[in-house]
């Protein structure tokens, strides 16, 4: 049941029956049923002095839920949905034997996946817990502790205040999202040690990260990573309990099985119970890990949140009023965002040798032509380029990743395709006005000026729809955008990109056109031509991670020469280059330091 909801109300009826549970013996009521429970019928054996078996008790739990949801979704459509859910059917046993050992095992007997589009299955559905324990105090002596013990087998993963509370006694219908994030309903295989002294309780555990079986039904192997869990809690007084948990996962989830989806997490939690009222709380801090944990960079990085649950008993211990305040930020990436090219994008023209040919051309249609236009009986001698401003967002300190850019292009029978390069221009400006120097700055023409993002970005194979950069261009675009953003210093300023034909002059275009007098190039969807409706313009997408900006790796986007051969009596050749993310530049073979420059004349010795 997944629907984007604008408003809704819901009613849920939860029916739960604890069957043959010895804890019912503490119920302070009368009647045959309670008298029967008070007699602990599930405790089939209880003899502390028996040399082999001291106790044996069965227990169980059944929970069935009904729900009704009625509301309005974001499209304004009313909906009304009902559901039922066999939440739990468990049967287990607990036993103490050999005076120092104990066994605790519980099995699930129903698996209801109908809410997720699956089926309802009855029968064995996996172990809830399966533990064998040893009383170390009795075997090795109590030492500095009042009690200490070790348990081996399938555990319930405990992290956070809410996981320490049985579902029977939760203050809310479900555990909070941030708590589900860190404990993930996991039932790992491992070994744990628990010790207590006075008001203190400590525990430490080592688990296999492996999940065996499609439904994690059995004890797992140890072929993958390890998960470590440490906890400490103290009863400060009769009303206040405080504790802390720390989980560390050394499995690399992209190549190893891992029941946790994060690298580490910690919970600082507590409860204050004043009798008629109280409050429970959790403060969660953790990290999803990096590339070894998640292929999708949006899921990497830090997460944190808190849950605060105040409550008050209205009628004894029967009717309770509960509030919930929760907030969280996860995963670490703040968001994946988009920037549409500003409506000031424009067409610029160059003539022979790539020199500027006048001011920027107005865009009166929702397209910009890149290439050479035909005219009656021949071709123009000027070449058209598309310059696009992108306004940098205000996201605070942080860094960009997964940057890409997409254009909508028109390739039809009236156009002859050519190769068009995509460039990212250096620097930023306070306004969005494009300049002739964005195409030719006097020392560099359109084949050299800027960082080459992709050679032949548009070509004869380009589809007549959307053309985007890929992962191969991400490093160059990441470095360019981070340099332009300057860790937030340039928020609100404009960075520029350009589409330019690969050729320097129109001669090659004219040769392609022949006698047909067809335009040679591409129609590219512009922002300016659609006024305030910028939904069709070129779009830059990114992922932004808050915090200290990560240093971009130096990238050499292009390295060229204006000559293919050179003789001993030659006047030399000009080397030119475009780079990003570098603090210093040098060229070998005695050229030396070229920091701060983009070209150098070299001559034979």
Short mmCIF file of C-alpha atoms in Angstrom, two decimals, residues 102-603:
data_model
loop_
_atom_site.label_atom_id
_atom_site.label_comp_id
_atom_site.label_asym_id
_atom_site.label_seq_id
_atom_site.Cartn_x
_atom_site.Cartn_y
_atom_site.Cartn_z
CA UNK A 102 20.28 -22.10 29.69
CA UNK A 103 18.48 -22.42 26.35
CA UNK A 104 16.12 -19.89 24.80
CA UNK A 105 14.53 -20.39 21.41
CA UNK A 106 11.51 -18.86 19.65
CA UNK A 107 10.20 -19.67 16.18
CA UNK A 108 7.96 -17.63 13.90
CA UNK A 109 4.97 -19.53 12.51
CA UNK A 110 3.42 -16.95 10.17
CA UNK A 111 4.81 -14.77 7.36
CA UNK A 112 2.27 -12.22 6.14
CA UNK A 113 3.62 -10.22 3.17
CA UNK A 114 0.26 -9.19 1.69
CA UNK A 115 0.83 -5.48 2.38
CA UNK A 116 3.98 -5.68 0.26
CA UNK A 117 2.26 -7.51 -2.58
CA UNK A 118 3.25 -10.97 -1.34
CA UNK A 119 1.35 -13.87 0.19
CA UNK A 120 0.26 -15.13 3.60
CA UNK A 121 2.19 -18.26 4.60
CA UNK A 122 1.63 -20.39 7.70
CA UNK A 123 4.24 -22.72 9.15
CA UNK A 124 7.88 -22.36 10.11
CA UNK A 125 9.06 -18.88 9.08
CA UNK A 126 12.42 -18.67 10.81
CA UNK A 127 13.91 -18.31 14.25
CA UNK A 128 13.14 -15.19 16.23
CA UNK A 129 15.87 -16.12 18.70
CA UNK A 130 17.95 -19.26 19.31
CA UNK A 131 20.47 -18.91 22.15
CA UNK A 132 22.53 -21.17 24.38
CA UNK A 133 23.95 -19.43 27.46
CA UNK A 134 26.51 -20.08 30.18
CA UNK A 135 26.58 -18.47 33.64
CA UNK A 136 30.23 -17.37 33.82
CA UNK A 137 29.82 -16.24 37.41
CA UNK A 138 29.06 -19.79 38.50
CA UNK A 139 31.80 -21.33 36.35
CA UNK A 140 34.69 -18.84 36.70
CA UNK A 141 33.68 -16.88 39.76
CA UNK A 142 31.93 -13.55 39.91
CA UNK A 143 35.08 -11.43 40.17
CA UNK A 144 34.24 -7.71 39.99
CA UNK A 145 30.68 -8.37 38.82
CA UNK A 146 27.45 -9.29 40.52
CA UNK A 147 26.59 -11.45 37.50
CA UNK A 148 28.09 -12.15 34.09
CA UNK A 149 27.18 -14.55 31.33
CA UNK A 150 27.84 -15.47 27.71
CA UNK A 151 25.25 -16.34 25.03
CA UNK A 152 25.85 -17.89 21.63
CA UNK A 153 23.50 -18.23 18.67
CA UNK A 154 20.89 -16.15 16.90
CA UNK A 155 20.36 -12.86 18.76
CA UNK A 156 17.91 -10.02 18.60
CA UNK A 157 19.99 -6.99 17.57
CA UNK A 158 19.55 -4.35 20.31
CA UNK A 159 20.40 -0.72 19.52
CA UNK A 160 18.40 2.20 20.91
CA UNK A 161 15.80 2.65 23.61
CA UNK A 162 12.87 1.42 21.53
CA UNK A 163 14.50 -1.93 20.71
CA UNK A 164 14.83 -2.60 24.42
CA UNK A 165 11.05 -2.38 24.69
CA UNK A 166 8.85 -5.29 23.72
CA UNK A 167 6.28 -4.55 21.03
CA UNK A 168 3.66 -5.23 23.72
CA UNK A 169 4.86 -2.19 25.67
CA UNK A 170 5.83 0.28 22.95
CA UNK A 171 4.34 3.73 23.44
CA UNK A 172 3.55 3.96 19.71
CA UNK A 173 2.07 1.52 17.20
CA UNK A 174 5.42 1.14 15.41
CA UNK A 175 9.04 1.87 16.21
CA UNK A 176 10.35 5.12 14.77
CA UNK A 177 12.06 5.30 11.38
CA UNK A 178 15.44 6.35 12.79
CA UNK A 179 15.45 3.40 15.22
CA UNK A 180 14.47 1.02 12.43
CA UNK A 181 17.40 2.45 10.49
CA UNK A 182 19.97 1.38 13.08
CA UNK A 183 18.59 -1.96 14.26
CA UNK A 184 17.00 -3.05 10.95
CA UNK A 185 14.97 -5.84 12.66
CA UNK A 186 18.16 -7.89 12.45
CA UNK A 187 18.60 -11.37 13.96
CA UNK A 188 22.35 -11.97 13.58
CA UNK A 189 24.42 -14.97 14.59
CA UNK A 190 27.15 -14.34 17.13
CA UNK A 191 28.35 -14.36 20.71
CA UNK A 192 27.58 -11.82 23.45
CA UNK A 193 28.78 -11.23 27.02
CA UNK A 194 26.64 -9.39 29.57
CA UNK A 195 27.77 -8.25 33.02
CA UNK A 196 26.19 -6.25 35.84
CA UNK A 197 27.34 -4.57 39.01
CA UNK A 198 25.13 -2.47 41.21
CA UNK A 199 23.25 -0.01 39.00
CA UNK A 200 25.42 -0.73 35.94
CA UNK A 201 24.89 -3.19 33.07
CA UNK A 202 27.47 -3.71 30.31
CA UNK A 203 27.36 -5.89 27.21
CA UNK A 204 29.56 -6.60 24.23
CA UNK A 205 28.85 -8.73 21.18
CA UNK A 206 30.48 -9.95 17.98
CA UNK A 207 28.21 -10.97 15.11
CA UNK A 208 28.66 -12.35 11.64
CA UNK A 209 27.47 -9.85 9.05
CA UNK A 210 26.24 -12.77 6.90
CA UNK A 211 22.55 -13.42 6.32
CA UNK A 212 22.02 -17.02 5.30
CA UNK A 213 18.88 -18.02 3.44
CA UNK A 214 16.49 -15.86 1.44
CA UNK A 215 14.55 -15.02 4.60
CA UNK A 216 17.46 -15.13 7.05
CA UNK A 217 15.88 -18.17 8.67
CA UNK A 218 18.91 -20.04 9.98
CA UNK A 219 22.12 -19.55 11.88
CA UNK A 220 24.54 -17.80 9.54
CA UNK A 221 28.12 -18.59 8.60
CA UNK A 222 31.20 -16.40 9.13
CA UNK A 223 32.39 -16.03 5.55
CA UNK A 224 31.86 -12.26 5.31
CA UNK A 225 32.48 -9.35 7.68
CA UNK A 226 31.95 -8.76 11.39
CA UNK A 227 29.62 -6.47 13.32
CA UNK A 228 30.60 -5.32 16.81
CA UNK A 229 28.05 -4.03 19.33
CA UNK A 230 28.83 -2.50 22.72
CA UNK A 231 26.39 -1.16 25.31
CA UNK A 232 26.45 0.43 28.75
CA UNK A 233 23.47 1.42 30.90
CA UNK A 234 23.00 2.79 34.40
CA UNK A 235 19.97 3.11 36.60
CA UNK A 236 20.59 6.57 38.01
CA UNK A 237 17.73 6.37 40.53
CA UNK A 238 14.26 4.87 40.82
CA UNK A 239 12.99 7.13 38.03
CA UNK A 240 15.87 7.69 35.59
CA UNK A 241 17.71 5.21 33.33
CA UNK A 242 20.46 6.22 30.89
CA UNK A 243 22.41 4.20 28.32
CA UNK A 244 24.54 4.21 25.19
CA UNK A 245 24.97 1.71 22.33
CA UNK A 246 27.66 1.64 19.63
CA UNK A 247 27.53 -0.59 16.54
CA UNK A 248 30.45 -0.97 14.12
CA UNK A 249 30.23 -2.86 10.82
CA UNK A 250 33.46 -3.78 9.03
CA UNK A 251 31.74 -5.56 6.13
CA UNK A 252 31.99 -3.92 2.71
CA UNK A 253 28.36 -4.31 1.70
CA UNK A 254 28.99 -4.03 -2.05
CA UNK A 255 31.07 -7.24 -2.09
CA UNK A 256 30.14 -8.90 1.21
CA UNK A 257 26.84 -9.87 2.78
CA UNK A 258 25.83 -7.45 5.55
CA UNK A 259 22.68 -7.30 7.66
CA UNK A 260 23.44 -3.62 8.38
CA UNK A 261 23.34 -0.95 5.65
CA UNK A 262 25.65 1.47 7.48
CA UNK A 263 29.26 1.57 8.71
CA UNK A 264 28.63 2.66 12.30
CA UNK A 265 25.95 4.14 14.53
CA UNK A 266 25.55 5.13 18.17
CA UNK A 267 22.45 5.70 20.31
CA UNK A 268 22.35 7.80 23.48
CA UNK A 269 19.09 6.96 25.16
CA UNK A 270 17.17 7.24 28.41
CA UNK A 271 13.84 7.05 30.18
CA UNK A 272 12.39 9.10 33.03
CA UNK A 273 9.37 7.49 34.72
CA UNK A 274 7.63 9.65 37.33
CA UNK A 275 4.72 7.27 37.77
CA UNK A 276 1.79 9.12 36.25
CA UNK A 277 3.95 10.57 33.47
CA UNK A 278 7.30 10.01 31.84
CA UNK A 279 9.42 10.48 28.74
CA UNK A 280 11.67 8.27 26.60
CA UNK A 281 14.31 9.55 24.21
CA UNK A 282 16.99 8.54 21.71
CA UNK A 283 19.74 10.58 20.06
CA UNK A 284 21.17 8.80 17.00
CA UNK A 285 24.41 9.59 15.16
CA UNK A 286 25.95 7.37 12.47
CA UNK A 287 27.59 7.04 9.08
CA UNK A 288 26.41 5.03 6.07
CA UNK A 289 29.97 4.55 4.84
CA UNK A 290 31.51 5.35 1.48
CA UNK A 291 31.85 3.66 -1.88
CA UNK A 292 32.60 0.28 -0.29
CA UNK A 293 29.15 0.30 1.31
CA UNK A 294 26.94 1.93 -1.33
CA UNK A 295 27.18 2.16 -5.11
CA UNK A 296 24.73 5.08 -5.09
CA UNK A 297 26.62 8.08 -3.69
CA UNK A 298 23.34 9.61 -2.46
CA UNK A 299 23.20 6.88 0.19
CA UNK A 300 26.70 7.53 1.51
CA UNK A 301 27.75 9.75 4.40
CA UNK A 302 26.50 10.73 7.83
CA UNK A 303 23.00 10.47 9.27
CA UNK A 304 21.56 11.64 12.59
CA UNK A 305 18.25 12.14 14.33
CA UNK A 306 16.37 12.02 17.59
CA UNK A 307 13.13 10.63 19.01
CA UNK A 308 11.37 12.07 22.07
CA UNK A 309 8.26 10.33 23.40
CA UNK A 310 6.46 11.91 26.39
CA UNK A 311 3.52 10.05 27.91
CA UNK A 312 0.93 10.35 30.66
CA UNK A 313 -1.38 7.78 32.20
CA UNK A 314 -4.97 8.98 32.10
CA UNK A 315 -6.66 5.97 33.71
CA UNK A 316 -4.34 4.00 35.97
CA UNK A 317 -2.20 1.74 33.81
CA UNK A 318 -4.97 1.19 31.27
CA UNK A 319 -5.33 4.37 29.18
CA UNK A 320 -2.33 6.39 28.11
CA UNK A 321 -1.78 9.67 26.24
CA UNK A 322 1.43 9.64 24.15
CA UNK A 323 3.22 12.33 22.14
CA UNK A 324 5.95 11.82 19.56
CA UNK A 325 8.61 14.29 18.42
CA UNK A 326 11.13 12.96 15.92
CA UNK A 327 13.51 14.34 13.32
CA UNK A 328 16.28 12.90 11.21
CA UNK A 329 18.66 13.57 8.37
CA UNK A 330 19.74 10.53 6.43
CA UNK A 331 21.50 9.57 4.30
CA UNK A 332 24.49 11.90 4.43
CA UNK A 333 23.93 13.61 1.08
CA UNK A 334 21.67 16.62 1.59
CA UNK A 335 19.86 16.08 -1.65
CA UNK A 336 20.06 15.45 -5.34
CA UNK A 337 19.26 18.71 -7.12
CA UNK A 338 18.91 20.28 -10.55
CA UNK A 339 19.79 23.66 -12.05
CA UNK A 340 18.07 24.70 -15.27
CA UNK A 341 20.08 26.98 -17.53
CA UNK A 342 19.21 30.63 -16.95
CA UNK A 343 16.99 32.32 -19.61
CA UNK A 344 19.98 34.51 -20.54
CA UNK A 345 21.45 31.66 -22.59
CA UNK A 346 22.39 32.95 -26.03
CA UNK A 347 23.74 32.20 -29.47
CA UNK A 348 27.19 33.55 -30.36
CA UNK A 349 28.80 33.59 -33.80
CA UNK A 350 32.41 33.34 -34.97
CA UNK A 351 33.88 33.87 -38.41
CA UNK A 352 37.10 32.76 -40.12
CA UNK A 353 39.76 31.48 -37.70
CA UNK A 354 37.22 31.49 -34.87
CA UNK A 355 37.20 35.22 -34.19
CA UNK A 356 34.09 36.83 -32.76
CA UNK A 357 31.41 37.98 -35.20
CA UNK A 358 29.33 40.53 -33.34
CA UNK A 359 27.18 40.56 -30.25
CA UNK A 360 25.15 37.69 -28.85
CA UNK A 361 22.21 36.68 -30.96
CA UNK A 362 18.72 36.79 -29.50
CA UNK A 363 16.83 33.56 -29.03
CA UNK A 364 13.28 34.14 -30.25
CA UNK A 365 12.40 30.49 -30.67
CA UNK A 366 12.75 27.77 -28.04
CA UNK A 367 15.89 26.57 -29.85
CA UNK A 368 19.49 27.63 -30.47
CA UNK A 369 21.22 26.44 -33.61
CA UNK A 370 24.80 25.16 -33.25
CA UNK A 371 26.64 24.84 -36.55
CA UNK A 372 26.44 26.65 -39.92
CA UNK A 373 23.20 27.84 -41.54
CA UNK A 374 22.65 27.52 -45.25
CA UNK A 375 21.38 30.31 -47.49
CA UNK A 376 20.13 30.36 -51.04
CA UNK A 377 22.89 29.02 -53.22
CA UNK A 378 25.47 28.44 -50.49
CA UNK A 379 26.40 28.77 -46.82
CA UNK A 380 27.07 31.45 -44.27
CA UNK A 381 30.69 32.13 -43.41
CA UNK A 382 29.90 32.32 -39.69
CA UNK A 383 29.59 29.52 -37.15
CA UNK A 384 27.05 29.44 -34.28
CA UNK A 385 27.67 28.46 -30.64
CA UNK A 386 25.42 28.10 -27.59
CA UNK A 387 26.55 29.68 -24.27
CA UNK A 388 24.59 28.80 -21.13
CA UNK A 389 24.66 30.35 -17.64
CA UNK A 390 23.85 28.21 -14.57
CA UNK A 391 23.17 29.97 -11.28
CA UNK A 392 24.99 28.34 -8.37
CA UNK A 393 22.66 27.32 -5.50
CA UNK A 394 23.04 28.43 -1.88
CA UNK A 395 23.62 25.15 -0.03
CA UNK A 396 26.26 26.17 2.51
CA UNK A 397 29.59 24.39 2.89
CA UNK A 398 29.93 21.12 1.07
CA UNK A 399 30.81 19.48 -2.20
CA UNK A 400 29.15 18.30 -5.40
CA UNK A 401 29.34 14.86 -6.93
CA UNK A 402 27.63 12.90 -9.71
CA UNK A 403 27.33 16.09 -11.79
CA UNK A 404 25.81 15.67 -15.25
CA UNK A 405 24.20 17.91 -17.85
CA UNK A 406 21.45 17.12 -20.36
CA UNK A 407 20.25 18.84 -23.54
CA UNK A 408 17.19 18.29 -25.70
CA UNK A 409 18.32 18.23 -29.34
CA UNK A 410 16.52 18.09 -32.67
CA UNK A 411 18.06 15.97 -35.39
CA UNK A 412 15.80 15.75 -38.43
CA UNK A 413 16.00 15.30 -42.18
CA UNK A 414 16.56 19.04 -42.70
CA UNK A 415 19.77 18.99 -40.65
CA UNK A 416 23.14 17.48 -41.45
CA UNK A 417 24.80 16.43 -38.13
CA UNK A 418 28.32 17.43 -37.18
CA UNK A 419 30.52 16.90 -34.13
CA UNK A 420 29.82 19.40 -31.34
CA UNK A 421 32.04 19.68 -28.25
CA UNK A 422 30.85 20.50 -24.73
CA UNK A 423 32.98 22.92 -22.67
CA UNK A 424 32.82 24.14 -19.06
CA UNK A 425 34.09 27.72 -18.87
CA UNK A 426 36.42 28.91 -16.10
CA UNK A 427 35.42 31.30 -13.32
CA UNK A 428 32.08 32.77 -12.29
CA UNK A 429 30.29 36.09 -12.79
CA UNK A 430 27.82 38.07 -10.73
CA UNK A 431 25.34 38.30 -13.62
CA UNK A 432 24.03 35.90 -16.24
CA UNK A 433 24.94 37.92 -19.34
CA UNK A 434 26.90 35.88 -21.88
CA UNK A 435 29.93 37.49 -23.55
CA UNK A 436 31.78 37.22 -26.85
CA UNK A 437 34.84 36.28 -24.75
CA UNK A 438 33.00 33.10 -23.74
CA UNK A 439 33.72 31.91 -27.29
CA UNK A 440 37.00 33.67 -28.09
CA UNK A 441 38.99 35.57 -25.45
CA UNK A 442 41.62 36.91 -27.84
CA UNK A 443 44.19 34.18 -27.16
CA UNK A 444 41.99 31.10 -27.33
CA UNK A 445 39.26 30.28 -29.85
CA UNK A 446 36.24 28.02 -29.39
CA UNK A 447 38.27 24.84 -29.93
CA UNK A 448 40.52 25.69 -26.98
CA UNK A 449 38.70 27.97 -24.53
CA UNK A 450 37.39 26.26 -21.40
CA UNK A 451 37.58 22.76 -19.95
CA UNK A 452 36.65 20.15 -22.53
CA UNK A 453 33.93 18.05 -20.92
CA UNK A 454 33.35 15.75 -23.87
CA UNK A 455 34.69 15.62 -27.41
CA UNK A 456 31.89 15.17 -29.97
CA UNK A 457 29.20 15.39 -27.28
CA UNK A 458 26.74 15.78 -30.14
CA UNK A 459 27.49 13.74 -33.26
CA UNK A 460 25.87 11.83 -36.10
CA UNK A 461 24.79 9.11 -33.63
CA UNK A 462 23.07 11.49 -31.23
CA UNK A 463 19.38 10.68 -30.76
CA UNK A 464 16.83 13.31 -31.63
CA UNK A 465 15.78 13.58 -27.99
CA UNK A 466 17.76 14.08 -24.78
CA UNK A 467 21.54 13.82 -24.83
CA UNK A 468 23.34 13.62 -21.46
CA UNK A 469 26.85 13.33 -20.15
CA UNK A 470 27.74 10.03 -18.50
CA UNK A 471 29.93 8.67 -15.73
CA UNK A 472 32.99 9.23 -17.90
CA UNK A 473 32.48 12.99 -17.76
CA UNK A 474 31.49 13.12 -14.07
CA UNK A 475 35.02 13.75 -12.73
CA UNK A 476 35.54 16.78 -14.99
CA UNK A 477 32.12 18.22 -14.19
CA UNK A 478 32.54 17.58 -10.44
CA UNK A 479 35.84 19.44 -10.41
CA UNK A 480 34.45 22.33 -12.48
CA UNK A 481 31.34 22.83 -10.36
CA UNK A 482 33.21 22.54 -7.05
CA UNK A 483 35.82 25.05 -8.23
CA UNK A 484 33.04 27.42 -9.30
CA UNK A 485 31.07 26.96 -6.07
CA UNK A 486 34.20 27.44 -3.91
CA UNK A 487 32.60 25.74 -0.88
CA UNK A 488 29.70 28.17 -0.93
CA UNK A 489 31.63 31.40 -1.44
CA UNK A 490 30.15 31.87 -4.91
CA UNK A 491 26.53 30.97 -4.09
CA UNK A 492 24.18 32.94 -6.32
CA UNK A 493 26.84 33.67 -8.94
CA UNK A 494 26.80 32.19 -12.44
CA UNK A 495 28.96 29.50 -14.00
CA UNK A 496 28.91 28.99 -17.78
CA UNK A 497 29.04 26.14 -20.30
CA UNK A 498 29.28 26.17 -24.07
CA UNK A 499 28.39 23.98 -27.06
CA UNK A 500 30.73 24.60 -30.00
CA UNK A 501 31.36 22.83 -33.30
CA UNK A 502 34.58 20.85 -33.32
CA UNK A 503 35.75 22.57 -36.53
CA UNK A 504 37.47 25.96 -36.47
CA UNK A 505 35.94 27.30 -39.71
CA UNK A 506 32.85 26.62 -41.81
CA UNK A 507 34.75 24.99 -44.66
CA UNK A 508 34.18 21.44 -43.45
CA UNK A 509 30.51 22.22 -42.89
CA UNK A 510 30.09 23.57 -46.38
CA UNK A 511 31.65 20.42 -47.78
CA UNK A 512 29.12 18.32 -45.88
CA UNK A 513 26.21 20.35 -47.17
CA UNK A 514 26.98 20.02 -50.86
CA UNK A 515 24.34 21.19 -53.30
CA UNK A 516 21.42 20.50 -50.91
CA UNK A 517 21.90 23.76 -49.00
CA UNK A 518 20.85 22.12 -45.70
CA UNK A 519 21.78 23.49 -42.29
CA UNK A 520 24.81 21.69 -40.87
CA UNK A 521 24.50 21.23 -37.12
CA UNK A 522 21.87 20.78 -34.37
CA UNK A 523 18.88 22.60 -32.99
CA UNK A 524 19.29 22.65 -29.19
CA UNK A 525 16.41 23.45 -26.89
CA UNK A 526 17.05 26.79 -25.17
CA UNK A 527 15.72 28.30 -21.96
CA UNK A 528 15.43 31.86 -23.20
CA UNK A 529 12.97 31.03 -25.92
CA UNK A 530 10.35 29.68 -23.52
CA UNK A 531 10.29 32.75 -21.29
CA UNK A 532 9.61 32.00 -17.66
CA UNK A 533 8.80 28.38 -18.43
CA UNK A 534 12.24 26.86 -18.15
CA UNK A 535 11.12 23.22 -18.01
CA UNK A 536 12.52 22.54 -21.48
CA UNK A 537 15.92 24.15 -21.07
CA UNK A 538 19.27 22.40 -20.57
CA UNK A 539 19.49 20.94 -17.07
CA UNK A 540 22.45 20.31 -14.79
CA UNK A 541 21.92 17.66 -12.08
CA UNK A 542 24.06 16.98 -9.02
CA UNK A 543 24.33 15.40 -5.60
CA UNK A 544 25.38 17.74 -2.79
CA UNK A 545 26.98 16.51 0.44
CA UNK A 546 27.10 19.05 3.30
CA UNK A 547 30.21 19.61 5.38
CA UNK A 548 33.78 20.39 4.53
CA UNK A 549 34.34 20.39 0.78
CA UNK A 550 36.45 17.55 -0.58
CA UNK A 551 39.41 18.54 -2.70
CA UNK A 552 38.86 17.83 -6.37
CA UNK A 553 41.37 15.64 -8.15
CA UNK A 554 43.37 17.51 -10.80
CA UNK A 555 41.97 16.88 -14.27
CA UNK A 556 43.72 17.48 -17.62
CA UNK A 557 40.83 18.03 -20.01
CA UNK A 558 42.86 18.76 -23.13
CA UNK A 559 46.46 19.05 -24.29
CA UNK A 560 47.04 20.16 -27.90
CA UNK A 561 49.57 21.53 -30.35
CA UNK A 562 48.98 23.67 -33.43
CA UNK A 563 51.50 21.63 -35.48
CA UNK A 564 51.87 17.90 -36.09
CA UNK A 565 55.55 18.08 -37.17
CA UNK A 566 58.42 20.41 -36.36
CA UNK A 567 61.91 20.77 -37.90
CA UNK A 568 65.23 22.01 -36.51
CA UNK A 569 64.86 25.34 -38.29
CA UNK A 570 61.21 25.78 -37.37
CA UNK A 571 59.85 28.77 -35.50
CA UNK A 572 58.30 26.37 -33.02
CA UNK A 573 54.86 25.14 -32.04
CA UNK A 574 52.30 26.35 -29.55
CA UNK A 575 51.18 23.92 -26.86
CA UNK A 576 47.78 24.66 -25.26
CA UNK A 577 45.89 22.94 -22.47
CA UNK A 578 42.89 23.10 -20.17
CA UNK A 579 42.98 21.77 -16.61
CA UNK A 580 40.96 21.97 -13.40
CA UNK A 581 41.53 21.20 -9.73
CA UNK A 582 45.30 21.83 -9.86
CA UNK A 583 47.37 24.28 -7.80
CA UNK A 584 50.49 23.98 -9.95
CA UNK A 585 51.32 22.87 -13.51
CA UNK A 586 54.53 21.77 -15.18
CA UNK A 587 55.54 20.15 -18.49
CA UNK A 588 58.50 17.80 -18.83
CA UNK A 589 61.25 17.81 -21.49
CA UNK A 590 62.63 21.11 -20.17
CA UNK A 591 59.42 23.14 -20.72
CA UNK A 592 59.16 23.65 -16.96
CA UNK A 593 56.60 25.39 -14.76
CA UNK A 594 53.48 26.69 -16.56
CA UNK A 595 51.26 27.44 -13.55
CA UNK A 596 48.66 30.09 -14.33
CA UNK A 597 48.98 29.81 -18.11
CA UNK A 598 47.09 27.90 -20.78
CA UNK A 599 49.62 27.90 -23.64
CA UNK A 600 53.38 27.96 -24.28
CA UNK A 601 55.53 28.37 -27.43
CA UNK A 602 58.19 25.65 -27.67
CA UNK A 603 61.10 25.48 -30.15
#
